[in-house]
Tab-separated table of C-alpha atoms and ligand atoms in Angstrom:
chain	number	residue	atom	x	y	z
A	1	MET	CA	-14.335	107.861	102.391
A	2	LYS	CA	-14.415	110.168	105.410
A	3	LEU	CA	-12.193	109.720	108.551
A	4	LEU	CA	-12.571	111.502	111.543
A	5	ILE	CA	-9.254	112.978	113.694
A	6	VAL	CA	-9.456	113.838	117.342
A	7	GLU	CA	-6.551	115.729	118.541
A	8	ASP	CA	-6.044	118.773	120.672
A	9	GLU	CA	-2.649	119.826	119.722
A	10	SER	CA	-3.212	122.220	116.873
A	11	LYS	CA	-0.216	121.697	114.986
A	12	THR	CA	-0.472	117.808	114.816
A	13	GLY	CA	-4.092	118.354	114.272
A	14	ASP	CA	-3.388	120.362	111.123
A	15	TYR	CA	-0.756	118.101	110.113
A	16	LEU	CA	-2.657	115.128	109.944
A	17	ARG	CA	-5.696	116.598	108.255
A	18	GLN	CA	-3.562	118.023	105.502
A	19	GLY	CA	-1.715	114.639	105.006
A	20	LEU	CA	-4.812	112.533	104.934
A	21	MET	CA	-6.551	114.943	102.558
A	22	GLU	CA	-3.470	114.825	100.308
A	23	ALA	CA	-3.745	110.969	100.375
A	24	GLY	CA	-7.337	111.522	99.121
A	25	PHE	CA	-9.472	111.206	102.395
A	26	ALA	CA	-12.370	113.766	103.462
A	27	VAL	CA	-11.496	114.510	106.804
A	28	ASP	CA	-13.042	115.997	109.930
A	29	LEU	CA	-11.010	117.364	112.639
A	30	ALA	CA	-12.287	117.703	116.119
A	31	ARG	CA	-9.738	119.842	118.340
A	32	THR	CA	-11.586	118.724	121.907
A	33	GLY	CA	-12.726	115.470	123.223
A	34	LEU	CA	-16.317	116.713	123.367
A	35	ASP	CA	-16.386	117.496	119.830
A	36	GLY	CA	-14.551	114.309	118.846
A	37	HIS	CA	-17.086	112.330	121.062
A	38	HIS	CA	-19.965	114.352	119.513
A	39	LEU	CA	-18.702	113.609	115.852
A	40	ALA	CA	-17.823	110.150	116.555
A	41	MET	CA	-21.169	109.254	117.992
A	42	THR	CA	-23.285	111.230	115.120
A	43	GLY	CA	-21.100	111.181	112.109
A	44	SER	CA	-20.578	108.428	109.488
A	45	HIS	CA	-16.520	107.749	109.489
A	46	GLU	CA	-14.964	104.871	108.116
A	47	LEU	CA	-12.004	105.391	110.551
A	48	ILE	CA	-11.237	107.195	113.512
A	49	VAL	CA	-7.605	108.482	114.453
A	50	LEU	CA	-7.932	109.398	118.218
A	51	ASP	CA	-5.463	111.021	120.594
A	52	VAL	CA	-5.648	109.620	123.865
A	53	MET	CA	-4.520	112.701	126.081
A	54	LEU	CA	-7.300	115.172	125.573
A	55	PRO	CA	-7.968	117.875	128.082
A	56	ASP	CA	-11.979	117.192	128.584
A	57	ILE	CA	-13.143	113.771	127.389
A	58	ASP	CA	-10.223	111.369	126.928
A	59	GLY	CA	-9.777	109.013	124.182
A	60	TRP	CA	-10.809	106.034	126.354
A	61	HIS	CA	-14.227	107.564	126.798
A	62	ILE	CA	-14.631	108.002	123.416
A	63	VAL	CA	-13.863	104.476	122.206
A	64	LYS	CA	-15.821	102.857	125.211
A	65	ALA	CA	-18.831	105.073	124.406
A	66	LEU	CA	-18.544	103.997	120.552
A	67	ARG	CA	-18.141	100.092	121.596
A	68	ASP	CA	-21.325	100.526	123.865
A	69	ALA	CA	-23.371	101.615	121.299
A	70	GLY	CA	-22.232	98.681	119.078
A	71	ASN	CA	-20.345	101.083	116.970
A	72	ARG	CA	-17.259	99.153	115.420
A	73	VAL	CA	-15.694	101.499	113.564
A	74	PRO	CA	-11.932	101.428	113.550
A	75	VAL	CA	-10.079	103.258	116.045
A	76	LEU	CA	-6.252	103.852	115.426
A	77	PHE	CA	-5.246	105.736	118.630
A	78	LEU	CA	-2.198	107.913	119.416
A	79	THR	CA	-0.333	107.202	122.540
A	80	ALA	CA	2.667	108.881	124.268
A	81	ARG	CA	6.077	106.755	124.592
A	82	ASP	CA	6.325	104.197	127.138
A	83	CYS	CA	2.917	103.789	128.436
A	84	VAL	CA	2.478	100.241	128.184
A	85	GLU	CA	-0.814	100.296	130.250
A	86	ASP	CA	-2.351	102.880	127.923
A	87	ARG	CA	-1.667	100.360	124.936
A	88	VAL	CA	-3.326	97.579	126.689
A	89	LYS	CA	-6.103	99.616	128.014
A	90	GLY	CA	-6.926	100.910	124.416
A	91	LEU	CA	-6.955	97.582	122.955
A	92	GLU	CA	-8.929	96.147	125.677
A	93	LEU	CA	-11.277	98.922	125.501
A	94	GLY	CA	-11.894	97.919	121.739
A	95	ALA	CA	-9.374	100.008	119.873
A	96	ASP	CA	-7.817	98.365	116.794
A	97	ASP	CA	-4.496	99.709	116.508
A	98	TYR	CA	-2.157	102.148	118.095
A	99	LEU	CA	0.992	104.449	117.057
A	100	ILE	CA	3.233	105.878	119.658
A	101	LYS	CA	4.062	109.669	119.322
A	102	PRO	CA	6.103	110.881	117.621
A	103	PHE	CA	5.586	108.808	114.607
A	104	ALA	CA	6.207	109.333	110.764
A	105	PHE	CA	3.162	110.351	108.868
A	106	SER	CA	3.912	107.303	106.377
A	107	GLU	CA	3.753	104.948	109.098
A	108	LEU	CA	0.211	106.459	109.949
A	109	LEU	CA	-1.081	106.282	106.604
A	110	ALA	CA	0.140	102.801	106.254
A	111	ARG	CA	-1.934	101.876	109.365
A	112	VAL	CA	-4.896	103.687	108.415
A	113	ARG	CA	-4.887	101.770	104.901
A	114	THR	CA	-4.442	98.488	106.783
A	115	LEU	CA	-7.201	99.000	109.129
A	116	LEU	CA	-9.387	100.247	106.020
A	117	ARG	CA	-8.762	97.064	104.247
A	118	ARG	CA	-9.587	94.779	107.157
A	119	GLY	CA	-12.766	96.643	107.729
A	120	SER	CA	-13.957	96.249	111.344
A	121	ALA	CA	-12.605	93.212	112.343
A	122	PRO	CA	-10.497	93.791	115.317
A	123	VAL	CA	-6.732	93.587	114.886
A	124	LEU	CA	-4.594	92.904	117.816
A	125	ALA	CA	-1.127	94.679	116.493
A	126	ASP	CA	0.630	93.352	119.650
A	127	ARG	CA	3.091	91.109	117.917
A	128	LEU	CA	6.062	91.346	115.377
A	129	GLN	CA	7.980	88.282	114.101
A	130	VAL	CA	11.116	88.013	112.081
A	131	ALA	CA	12.386	84.404	111.524
A	132	ASP	CA	12.526	83.025	115.344
A	133	LEU	CA	12.671	86.643	116.792
A	134	ALA	CA	9.402	87.680	118.209
A	135	LEU	CA	8.570	90.968	119.664
A	136	ASP	CA	5.778	91.461	122.148
A	137	LEU	CA	4.835	95.337	121.942
A	138	LEU	CA	2.537	95.380	124.834
A	139	ARG	CA	4.793	94.042	127.243
A	140	ARG	CA	8.080	95.440	125.526
A	141	ARG	CA	9.588	91.819	125.279
A	142	ALA	CA	11.795	90.198	122.975
A	143	THR	CA	12.261	86.394	122.461
A	144	ARG	CA	14.705	84.206	120.213
A	145	SER	CA	13.632	80.716	119.727
A	146	GLY	CA	11.263	81.101	122.441
A	147	LYS	CA	14.186	82.417	124.724
A	148	ARG	CA	13.614	85.848	126.658
A	149	ILE	CA	16.156	88.494	125.656
A	150	ASN	CA	16.771	91.274	128.124
A	151	LEU	CA	16.627	94.612	126.524
A	152	THR	CA	16.660	98.497	127.707
A	153	GLN	CA	13.687	100.316	126.497
A	154	LYS	CA	15.891	102.129	124.214
A	155	GLU	CA	17.173	98.780	122.741
A	156	PHE	CA	13.613	97.456	122.522
A	157	ALA	CA	12.541	100.498	120.326
A	158	LEU	CA	15.472	100.527	118.178
A	159	LEU	CA	14.677	96.738	117.726
A	160	GLU	CA	10.894	97.504	117.049
A	161	LEU	CA	12.025	100.085	114.521
A	162	LEU	CA	14.501	97.642	112.513
A	163	VAL	CA	11.921	95.047	112.558
A	164	ARG	CA	8.973	97.157	111.193
A	165	ARG	CA	10.966	98.605	108.403
A	166	GLN	CA	12.843	95.206	107.846
A	167	GLY	CA	14.859	95.049	104.662
A	168	GLU	CA	15.085	98.773	104.590
A	169	VAL	CA	18.415	100.465	105.077
A	170	LEU	CA	18.068	102.869	107.830
A	171	PRO	CA	20.360	105.746	107.931
A	172	ARG	CA	22.076	106.466	111.316
A	173	SER	CA	20.322	110.173	111.455
A	174	LEU	CA	16.784	108.400	110.773
A	175	ILE	CA	17.691	106.041	113.709
A	176	ALA	CA	18.750	108.865	116.034
A	177	SER	CA	15.458	111.152	115.303
A	178	LEU	CA	13.015	108.133	115.636
A	179	VAL	CA	14.805	106.339	118.720
A	180	TRP	CA	16.552	109.087	120.482
A	181	ASP	CA	14.700	112.274	119.258
A	182	MET	CA	18.082	113.856	118.511
A	183	ASN	CA	19.391	115.509	115.494
A	184	PHE	CA	22.202	113.797	113.301
A	185	ASP	CA	24.677	116.521	114.488
A	186	SER	CA	24.396	114.986	117.757
A	187	ASP	CA	26.896	112.273	118.949
A	188	THR	CA	25.860	109.539	116.534
A	189	ASN	CA	28.469	107.307	118.183
A	190	VAL	CA	25.622	106.462	120.306
A	191	ILE	CA	23.906	104.598	117.546
A	192	ASP	CA	27.032	102.538	116.857
A	193	VAL	CA	27.234	101.488	120.290
A	194	ALA	CA	23.389	100.577	120.660
A	195	ILE	CA	23.438	98.481	117.802
A	196	ARG	CA	26.616	96.853	118.564
A	197	ARG	CA	25.039	95.812	122.105
A	198	LEU	CA	21.602	94.939	120.332
A	199	ARG	CA	23.295	92.419	118.101
A	200	ALA	CA	25.315	91.084	121.095
A	201	LYS	CA	22.021	90.188	122.553
A	202	ILE	CA	19.872	89.420	119.538
A	203	ASP	CA	22.747	87.765	117.248
A	204	ASP	CA	25.721	86.620	118.845
A	205	ASP	CA	24.113	83.272	120.170
A	206	PHE	CA	21.590	82.630	117.516
A	207	GLU	CA	21.310	81.932	113.897
A	208	PRO	CA	20.375	83.339	111.157
A	209	LYS	CA	22.074	86.661	112.050
A	210	LEU	CA	19.475	89.221	111.602
A	211	ILE	CA	21.267	92.775	111.945
A	212	TYR	CA	23.626	94.096	109.240
A	213	THR	CA	25.835	97.023	108.720
A	214	VAL	CA	25.369	98.586	105.265
A	215	ARG	CA	28.692	100.388	104.884
A	216	GLY	CA	28.452	103.910	104.488
A	217	MET	CA	24.503	103.805	104.726
A	218	GLY	CA	23.273	102.399	107.841
A	219	TYR	CA	21.721	99.410	109.605
A	220	THR	CA	19.291	96.860	108.358
A	221	LEU	CA	17.361	93.939	109.655
A	222	GLU	CA	16.623	91.145	107.297
A	223	ALA	CA	15.833	87.547	107.759
A	224	PRO	CA	17.640	85.318	105.030
A	225	GLY	CA	15.784	84.039	102.262
A	226	VAL	CA	13.232	87.274	102.331
A	227	GLY	CA	13.452	90.215	100.374
B	301	CA	CA1	-3.083	115.706	123.260
């Protein structure tokens, strides 16, 4: 099963190629948009991992060219954080899913496998739900029981992480690196404060409670009766 990676940052490209090869895939790596466009249009790939920001032809042109040509190969695109317009545009142009950089390789691999299982049917990965908590990923909005909850960008990112990894205990160090891009030896009190604020918004006025502290280990989000 052959995948195509289009990524101009050489370290990221090498890292993705190696990881996917170790996971058992054959991999073509294009380091420019032009190469990526050419390989995407002429090769036979089961899936394309497509960086959006490329110096010559950007990722959007490649997705559009594929779809205009009737090619429905699944496309997972990689986008910078906080670019809502990018995500909306990508999905509208016919990409199937996206990941926000930086991401964990395990997350990318999980998305790749999901897309390959689903084949070429389009998937709108724009919503996450746990109990009555819903996250609109494109508009970065959260609701509980249909009631809008105002969150800062960081709070939303933190909540998204907890929901995506629900049932897993997330150490403060992991939360710090994924949501704040900082190392554990930074001021981790930031995490506790942020969790407290998030809980006040998400859990104080609602049942069931979803966010839990696991003493000495970290935090987890869990719906009762699940997991
Ligand atoms: Ca790039």
